[in-house]
Amino acid sequence: MRATDIIAHKRDALQLSTAEINWFIEQLTAGTLPDYQASALMMAIYIQGMSRRETVDLTLAMANSGDQLDLHDAVDYAVDKHSSGGVGDKTSLVVLPIVAACGVPVAKMSGRGLGFSGGTLDKMEAIPGWQAHVPIESFKQQVREIGLVLAGQTAELAPADGKLYALRDVTATVSSIPLIAASIMSKKLAAGSDGIVLDVKVGRGAFMKTVESGRLLAETMVNIGQDAGRDVVALLSEMNQPLGYAVGNANETREAILTLHGSADTPPDFWEHCLEVGGHMLILAGGADSLDTAKEKMTAARDSGRALSKFRQMVEAQGGSGRFVDRPDLLEQPPFVADITINRGGWVEEIDAAAIGMASVLLGAGREKKGDSIDYRVGINLMIKVGDTVKANQVVGQVLAATEATLQAGNAAVLQALTVSDQPVKPLPHFYGTVT
Ligand code: URA
């Protein structure tokens, strides 16, 4: 086979055969395909798209390009979740222990934040001593013994995706639905879970800016999962404004742990989100036969303290101290804190999630580029939601900063992200639909 023929086929809107796709991914993984040919094919796919069969072939070829975990020697059925990335999204920290406390094993590999999007590993690492690195045998042992493991990518999963993503990033070919779907699903399939709940965010603070594009991505990923023999459901969830109140790392971890404690300060939108995502995980694994039953079971697991103790078990198994689970107020605090004061009264019209995410990067809580270091202590707590009424000079949150200068800049950036209207504003929905 010749790479130029494959590129020409896609350029001319022909369907690529399974053999062509497999050959291309094999050459890419072996390092024998030059970057310019891989990039040219990415651009041809970006422009011409891919059929369902081609997208599934591409995903499977990418999933086959490295290690593939089989968790069945550890558990009969494992569930996983994936969020397409957002601002204030600490859902995994709450949902995974609750689902595990309901008797469904959870084995999850998570990632780090980049740009305005936060990452689960960064939030967990705000707990001193907690280790994201769990070797594969320990990963399986922990899911078998505790029913919950949350780690960074340990095996070499879908290395072809790493290569392709690096090229897509610099050739303006990231935002293609078949390429995003294959990228996400290749890693999920290789990670070995039987059931996968995809939380596809839509809105200003998400990859997918509109409900229509989010639905298309969700449908493509659900189709891939089904064709690959996995149980998959996708939720389309709101990401025009941040999820919950806290945006950062230690403050998000604190908010998540307090949610597991059943604190009265739990942000209602966040709890509702957790119930919905976790509810679908329970249903996929056969742990509940309806969303209502699943939500009741999850609430009971939180109220009884079982979910909190499952979280503590996982933290301790991975080197962290349970002290921070019992007393999240002990997590490191920032040196500078200032109130966020809104200057006019009315109805909150907009809380631009991307701008709030960028304000938290400016404070030091996120990365401009891969490999940047982050400050776990800093971030933003914003206790208002679109549709709320506010009074002039009302304190609506706090900026948490490492220096006086970033405190001022962070405060100004947060205020810029807020719009208040003289007219009543409808609250935003939490979800825009489910794709099964
Ligand atoms: N996340 C991924 O893993 N891949 C993409 O292409 C986009 C988002």
Coordinates of C-alpha atoms and ligand atoms in Angstrom, one line a residue:
M1 CA 0.0 0.0 0.0
R2 CA 1.1 3.6 -0.5
A3 CA 0.2 6.5 1.8
T4 CA -0.3 8.8 -1.2
D5 CA -3.1 6.6 -2.6
I6 CA -4.9 6.5 0.8
I7 CA -4.6 10.3 1.0
A8 CA -5.9 10.7 -2.6
H9 CA -8.9 8.4 -1.9
K10 CA -10.0 10.5 1.1
R11 CA -9.2 13.8 -0.8
D12 CA -11.6 12.6 -3.5
A13 CA -14.3 11.7 -1.0
L14 CA -14.0 7.9 -1.4
Q15 CA -14.4 5.6 1.5
L16 CA -11.2 4.2 3.0
S17 CA -11.2 0.4 3.3
T18 CA -10.6 -1.3 6.7
A19 CA -7.2 -2.6 5.3
E20 CA -6.2 1.0 4.3
I21 CA -7.1 2.4 7.7
N22 CA -5.3 -0.5 9.5
W23 CA -2.2 -0.1 7.4
F24 CA -2.1 3.7 7.9
I25 CA -2.3 3.4 11.7
E26 CA 0.2 0.5 11.8
Q27 CA 2.8 2.6 9.8
L28 CA 2.1 5.7 12.0
T29 CA 2.6 3.7 15.2
A30 CA 5.8 2.1 13.9
G31 CA 7.2 5.5 13.0
T32 CA 7.5 4.7 9.3
L33 CA 5.0 7.3 8.1
P34 CA 6.2 10.8 7.7
D35 CA 4.3 13.5 9.7
Y36 CA 3.5 15.4 6.4
Q37 CA 1.5 12.4 5.1
A38 CA -0.3 11.7 8.4
S39 CA -1.2 15.4 8.5
A40 CA -2.4 15.4 4.9
L41 CA -4.7 12.5 5.7
M42 CA -6.0 14.3 8.8
M43 CA -6.9 17.3 6.7
A44 CA -8.6 15.2 4.1
I45 CA -10.7 13.5 6.8
Y46 CA -11.4 16.9 8.4
I47 CA -12.8 18.2 5.0
Q48 CA -14.5 15.0 3.7
G49 CA -15.6 13.4 6.9
M50 CA -15.9 9.6 7.6
S51 CA -18.7 7.1 7.4
R52 CA -19.7 5.2 10.6
R53 CA -17.8 2.1 9.4
E54 CA -14.7 4.1 8.7
T55 CA -14.9 5.9 12.0
V56 CA -15.2 2.6 13.9
D57 CA -12.3 1.1 11.9
L58 CA -10.1 4.1 12.7
T59 CA -11.1 3.9 16.4
L60 CA -10.4 0.1 16.6
A61 CA -7.1 0.5 14.8
M62 CA -6.0 3.2 17.2
A63 CA -7.2 1.2 20.2
N64 CA -5.1 -1.8 18.9
S65 CA -2.0 0.4 18.5
G66 CA -0.9 -0.2 22.1
D67 CA -1.7 -2.1 25.2
Q68 CA -5.3 -3.2 25.8
L69 CA -6.5 -3.8 29.3
D70 CA -8.6 -6.8 30.2
L71 CA -10.1 -6.2 33.6
H72 CA -12.1 -9.5 33.6
D73 CA -9.5 -11.3 35.7
A74 CA -10.2 -8.7 38.3
V75 CA -14.0 -8.0 38.0
D76 CA -16.9 -9.3 36.0
Y77 CA -18.1 -5.9 34.8
A78 CA -16.4 -2.5 35.2
V79 CA -17.8 0.9 34.4
D80 CA -16.0 4.1 33.4
K81 CA -17.1 7.6 32.7
H82 CA -15.5 10.2 30.4
S83 CA -16.1 13.9 30.4
S84 CA -15.3 15.9 27.3
G85 CA -13.8 18.6 29.5
G86 CA -15.2 21.6 31.3
V87 CA -14.8 24.2 34.0
G88 CA -15.5 23.3 37.6
D89 CA -16.0 19.6 36.6
K90 CA -15.1 17.6 39.7
T91 CA -17.8 15.0 39.0
S92 CA -15.5 12.0 39.0
L93 CA -14.4 12.7 42.6
V94 CA -18.0 12.3 43.8
V95 CA -19.5 9.9 41.3
L96 CA -16.9 7.2 41.3
P97 CA -16.9 6.5 45.1
I98 CA -20.7 6.6 45.2
V99 CA -21.1 4.2 42.3
A100 CA -18.4 1.9 43.9
A101 CA -20.2 2.1 47.2
C102 CA -23.4 0.9 45.4
G103 CA -21.5 -2.3 44.6
V104 CA -20.4 -1.5 41.0
P105 CA -16.6 -1.7 40.4
V106 CA -15.1 1.4 38.9
A107 CA -11.7 1.4 37.2
K108 CA -10.9 4.8 35.8
M109 CA -7.9 6.4 34.0
S110 CA -8.1 10.2 34.1
G111 CA -6.2 13.1 32.6
R112 CA -4.8 16.5 33.5
G113 CA -6.2 19.9 32.7
L114 CA -5.2 22.0 29.7
G115 CA -6.2 25.5 28.9
F116 CA -9.5 26.5 30.5
S117 CA -10.4 22.9 31.1
G118 CA -9.6 21.3 34.4
G119 CA -8.3 17.7 35.0
T120 CA -9.3 15.1 37.6
L121 CA -5.7 14.1 38.3
D122 CA -4.7 17.7 39.2
K123 CA -7.7 18.0 41.6
M124 CA -6.8 14.7 43.3
E125 CA -3.1 15.6 43.6
A126 CA -4.2 18.6 45.8
I127 CA -4.5 15.8 48.4
P128 CA -1.0 15.5 49.8
G129 CA 0.7 12.2 49.1
W130 CA -2.0 10.9 46.7
Q131 CA -0.4 9.1 43.7
A132 CA -1.8 9.1 40.2
H133 CA 0.7 6.5 39.1
V134 CA -0.6 3.0 39.8
P135 CA 1.2 0.1 38.0
I136 CA -1.2 -2.1 36.0
E137 CA -1.1 -5.1 38.4
S138 CA -1.9 -2.8 41.4
F139 CA -4.6 -1.1 39.3
K140 CA -6.3 -4.5 38.8
Q141 CA -5.7 -5.5 42.4
Q142 CA -7.2 -2.3 43.8
V143 CA -10.4 -2.6 41.7
R144 CA -10.7 -6.2 42.8
E145 CA -10.2 -5.4 46.5
I146 CA -11.7 -2.0 47.0
G147 CA -13.9 -1.7 43.9
L148 CA -12.4 1.7 43.1
V149 CA -9.3 2.8 41.4
L150 CA -8.6 6.2 39.8
A151 CA -5.3 6.7 38.1
G152 CA -3.3 8.4 35.4
Q153 CA -2.8 6.5 32.2
T154 CA -0.6 3.6 33.3
A155 CA -0.3 1.3 30.3
E156 CA 0.6 2.5 26.8
L157 CA -3.0 3.0 25.7
A158 CA -3.7 4.0 22.1
P159 CA -0.2 5.5 21.3
A160 CA -1.4 6.2 17.7
D161 CA -3.8 8.8 19.3
G162 CA -0.9 10.6 21.0
K163 CA 0.9 10.9 17.7
L164 CA -2.2 12.0 15.7
Y165 CA -3.4 14.4 18.4
A166 CA 0.0 16.2 18.4
L167 CA -0.2 16.6 14.6
R168 CA -3.9 17.7 14.7
D169 CA -3.1 20.3 17.3
V170 CA -0.7 22.1 15.0
T171 CA -2.5 21.5 11.7
A172 CA -5.9 23.0 12.5
T173 CA -7.6 19.5 12.4
V174 CA -8.7 19.0 16.0
S175 CA -12.3 20.0 15.6
S176 CA -13.5 17.2 13.4
I177 CA -16.2 14.9 14.8
P178 CA -14.9 11.6 13.5
L179 CA -11.4 12.5 14.7
I180 CA -12.4 13.6 18.1
A181 CA -14.7 10.6 18.5
A182 CA -12.0 8.1 17.5
S183 CA -9.5 9.8 19.7
I184 CA -11.6 9.7 22.8
M185 CA -13.1 6.2 22.2
S186 CA -9.8 4.5 21.3
K187 CA -8.5 5.3 24.7
K188 CA -11.7 4.3 26.5
L189 CA -11.9 1.0 24.6
A190 CA -8.3 0.2 25.3
A191 CA -8.8 1.0 29.1
G192 CA -11.0 -2.1 29.2
S193 CA -14.3 -1.1 30.9
D194 CA -17.5 -2.9 29.8
G195 CA -19.8 0.1 30.4
I196 CA -19.0 3.7 29.6
V197 CA -20.9 6.9 30.4
L198 CA -19.9 9.8 28.2
D199 CA -20.5 13.2 29.6
V200 CA -20.4 15.5 26.5
K201 CA -20.3 19.1 27.6
V202 CA -21.9 21.8 25.4
G203 CA -21.5 25.5 25.6
R204 CA -19.0 28.3 25.9
G205 CA -16.7 26.4 28.3
A206 CA -16.7 23.2 26.2
F207 CA -15.1 21.7 23.1
M208 CA -18.6 21.6 21.5
K209 CA -20.1 25.0 21.5
T210 CA -23.6 24.0 20.3
V211 CA -26.1 21.3 21.3
E212 CA -26.3 20.1 17.7
S213 CA -22.5 19.6 17.4
G214 CA -22.5 18.0 20.9
R215 CA -25.3 15.6 19.9
L216 CA -23.4 14.6 16.7
L217 CA -20.2 13.9 18.7
A218 CA -22.3 11.9 21.3
E219 CA -24.0 9.9 18.6
T220 CA -20.7 9.1 16.8
M221 CA -19.1 7.9 20.1
V222 CA -22.1 5.8 21.2
N223 CA -22.2 4.2 17.7
I224 CA -18.5 3.3 18.0
G225 CA -18.9 1.9 21.5
Q226 CA -21.9 -0.3 20.4
D227 CA -20.1 -1.5 17.3
A228 CA -17.1 -2.4 19.5
G229 CA -19.4 -4.4 21.8
R230 CA -19.4 -2.0 24.8
D231 CA -22.4 -0.6 26.6
V232 CA -22.3 3.2 26.1
V233 CA -24.6 6.1 26.9
A234 CA -23.9 9.7 26.4
L235 CA -25.3 12.7 28.2
L236 CA -25.3 16.2 26.7
S237 CA -24.6 18.5 29.7
E238 CA -24.6 22.3 30.2
M239 CA -21.2 24.0 30.1
N240 CA -22.0 27.7 29.4
Q241 CA -21.4 28.4 33.1
P242 CA -19.1 26.5 35.4
L243 CA -20.4 23.4 37.2
G244 CA -20.8 23.9 40.9
Y245 CA -19.2 26.8 42.7
A246 CA -15.5 26.0 42.9
V247 CA -13.1 26.3 39.9
G248 CA -9.4 25.5 40.6
N249 CA -7.9 22.4 42.3
A250 CA -7.8 22.2 46.1
N251 CA -11.0 24.2 46.3
E252 CA -12.8 21.8 43.8
T253 CA -11.5 18.8 45.8
R254 CA -12.8 20.4 49.0
E255 CA -16.2 21.0 47.3
A256 CA -16.3 17.4 46.1
I257 CA -15.4 16.0 49.5
L258 CA -18.0 18.2 51.2
T259 CA -20.5 16.9 48.7
L260 CA -19.6 13.3 49.8
H261 CA -20.1 14.4 53.4
G262 CA -23.6 15.6 52.4
S263 CA -22.8 19.2 53.3
A264 CA -25.7 21.7 53.2
D265 CA -23.3 23.8 51.1
T266 CA -23.3 21.3 48.2
P267 CA -24.1 23.2 44.9
P268 CA -27.4 21.9 43.7
D269 CA -26.4 21.9 40.0
F270 CA -23.4 19.8 40.9
W271 CA -25.3 17.2 43.0
E272 CA -27.9 16.9 40.3
H273 CA -25.1 16.4 37.7
C274 CA -23.5 13.7 39.9
L275 CA -26.8 11.8 40.3
E276 CA -27.5 11.8 36.6
V277 CA -24.0 10.7 35.5
G278 CA -23.7 8.1 38.3
G279 CA -27.3 6.9 37.8
H280 CA -26.5 6.0 34.2
M281 CA -23.3 4.2 35.3
L282 CA -25.4 2.1 37.8
I283 CA -28.0 1.3 35.1
L284 CA -25.3 0.2 32.6
A285 CA -23.8 -2.2 35.2
G286 CA -27.2 -3.6 36.2
G287 CA -27.1 -2.0 39.6
A288 CA -30.4 -0.3 39.1
D289 CA -33.3 -0.7 36.7
S290 CA -34.4 3.0 36.4
L291 CA -32.8 6.4 36.9
D292 CA -35.1 7.1 39.9
T293 CA -34.0 3.9 41.7
A294 CA -30.3 4.6 40.8
K295 CA -30.6 8.1 42.3
E296 CA -32.2 6.8 45.5
K297 CA -29.4 4.2 45.9
M298 CA -26.7 6.9 45.3
T299 CA -28.3 9.3 47.8
A300 CA -28.5 6.5 50.3
A301 CA -24.8 5.6 49.7
R302 CA -23.9 9.3 50.4
D303 CA -26.2 9.6 53.4
S304 CA -24.9 6.5 55.1
G305 CA -21.3 7.6 54.8
R306 CA -20.4 4.5 52.6
A307 CA -19.4 6.7 49.6
L308 CA -17.1 8.8 51.8
S309 CA -15.5 5.8 53.2
K310 CA -15.0 4.3 49.7
F311 CA -13.3 7.6 48.7
R312 CA -11.1 7.4 51.8
Q313 CA -10.1 3.8 51.0
M314 CA -9.1 4.8 47.5
V315 CA -7.1 7.9 48.8
E316 CA -5.3 5.8 51.4
A317 CA -4.6 2.9 48.9
Q318 CA -2.9 5.5 46.6
G319 CA -0.7 7.1 49.3
G320 CA -2.9 10.0 50.5
S321 CA -3.9 10.6 54.1
G322 CA -7.6 10.0 55.1
R323 CA -7.2 13.1 57.4
F324 CA -8.0 15.3 54.4
V325 CA -11.1 13.3 53.6
D326 CA -12.4 13.8 57.1
R327 CA -11.3 17.4 57.3
P328 CA -11.1 18.9 53.7
D329 CA -10.6 22.3 55.3
L330 CA -7.0 21.1 56.0
L331 CA -6.2 21.1 52.3
E332 CA -3.7 23.8 51.5
Q333 CA -5.2 27.4 51.5
P334 CA -3.9 30.3 49.3
P335 CA -2.1 33.2 50.9
F336 CA -4.4 35.9 49.3
V337 CA -8.2 35.8 49.3
A338 CA -10.5 38.6 48.1
D339 CA -14.3 38.8 47.9
I340 CA -15.8 39.1 44.4
T341 CA -18.4 41.9 44.7
I342 CA -20.9 42.5 41.9
N343 CA -21.4 46.2 41.3
R344 CA -25.0 46.3 40.1
G345 CA -28.2 44.6 41.0
G346 CA -30.5 42.5 38.7
W347 CA -30.5 39.0 37.3
V348 CA -27.4 37.1 36.4
E349 CA -27.5 36.7 32.6
E350 CA -24.1 35.1 31.8
I351 CA -21.2 33.5 33.6
D352 CA -18.8 32.8 30.8
A353 CA -17.4 29.4 31.7
A354 CA -14.4 29.8 29.3
A355 CA -13.5 33.2 30.7
I356 CA -13.8 31.9 34.3
G357 CA -11.6 29.0 33.3
M358 CA -9.0 31.3 31.8
A359 CA -9.2 33.5 34.9
S360 CA -8.3 30.4 36.9
V361 CA -5.4 29.7 34.6
L362 CA -4.2 33.3 35.1
L363 CA -4.3 32.7 38.9
G364 CA -2.0 29.6 38.3
A365 CA -4.6 26.8 38.7
G366 CA -4.3 25.7 35.1
R367 CA -1.8 25.2 32.3
E368 CA -1.3 27.3 29.2
K369 CA 0.6 24.4 27.7
K370 CA 1.3 20.7 28.4
G371 CA 3.9 20.2 31.2
D372 CA 3.4 23.7 32.9
S373 CA 3.3 23.4 36.7
I374 CA 0.2 24.4 38.6
D375 CA -0.6 25.9 42.0
Y376 CA -3.2 23.7 43.8
R377 CA -4.2 26.4 46.3
V378 CA -5.5 29.0 43.9
G379 CA -8.8 29.4 42.0
I380 CA -12.2 30.9 42.1
N381 CA -15.3 30.2 44.2
L382 CA -18.4 31.7 42.6
M383 CA -21.7 31.1 44.4
I384 CA -24.1 32.4 41.7
K385 CA -25.8 30.8 38.7
V386 CA -27.5 32.2 35.6
G387 CA -31.0 33.3 36.5
D388 CA -30.2 34.2 40.1
T389 CA -31.1 37.7 41.4
V390 CA -28.2 39.8 42.8
K391 CA -28.1 43.1 44.7
A392 CA -25.6 45.9 44.0
N393 CA -22.4 45.4 46.1
Q394 CA -23.4 41.8 46.9
V395 CA -20.4 39.4 47.6
V396 CA -20.9 36.5 45.1
G397 CA -17.6 34.6 45.7
Q398 CA -13.9 34.7 46.4
V399 CA -10.7 34.8 44.4
L400 CA -7.9 32.6 45.8
A401 CA -4.5 33.8 44.7
A402 CA -0.8 33.3 45.3
T403 CA 0.2 36.9 45.0
E404 CA -1.3 40.4 45.4
A405 CA -0.9 41.0 41.6
T406 CA -2.7 37.9 40.5
L407 CA -5.4 38.5 43.1
Q408 CA -6.2 41.9 41.4
A409 CA -5.9 40.5 37.9
G410 CA -8.0 37.4 38.7
N411 CA -10.7 39.5 40.3
A412 CA -11.0 41.8 37.3
A413 CA -11.1 38.8 34.9
V414 CA -13.9 37.2 36.9
L415 CA -16.0 40.4 36.9
Q416 CA -15.5 40.7 33.1
A417 CA -16.9 37.2 32.7
L418 CA -20.2 38.2 34.5
T419 CA -23.2 39.9 32.9
V420 CA -26.1 41.2 34.9
S421 CA -29.4 42.1 33.3
D422 CA -32.2 44.4 34.3
Q423 CA -34.7 41.8 33.1
P424 CA -35.5 38.4 34.6
V425 CA -33.3 35.7 33.1
K426 CA -34.3 32.0 32.9
P427 CA -31.9 29.5 34.6
L428 CA -30.0 27.3 32.3
P429 CA -31.0 23.6 32.0
H430 CA -28.6 21.0 33.5
F431 CA -28.9 18.6 30.5
Y432 CA -29.8 18.9 26.9
G433 CA -30.6 15.2 26.3
T434 CA -29.3 11.6 26.4
V435 CA -28.0 9.5 23.5
T436 CA -28.3 5.7 23.9
Ligands
URA1 N1 -10.1 14.9 23.8 C1 -9.4 13.9 23.2 O1 -9.0 13.0 23.9 N2 -9.2 13.9 21.9 C2 -9.7 14.9 21.1 O2 -9.5 14.8 19.9 C3 -10.4 15.9 21.7 C4 -10.6 15.9 23.0

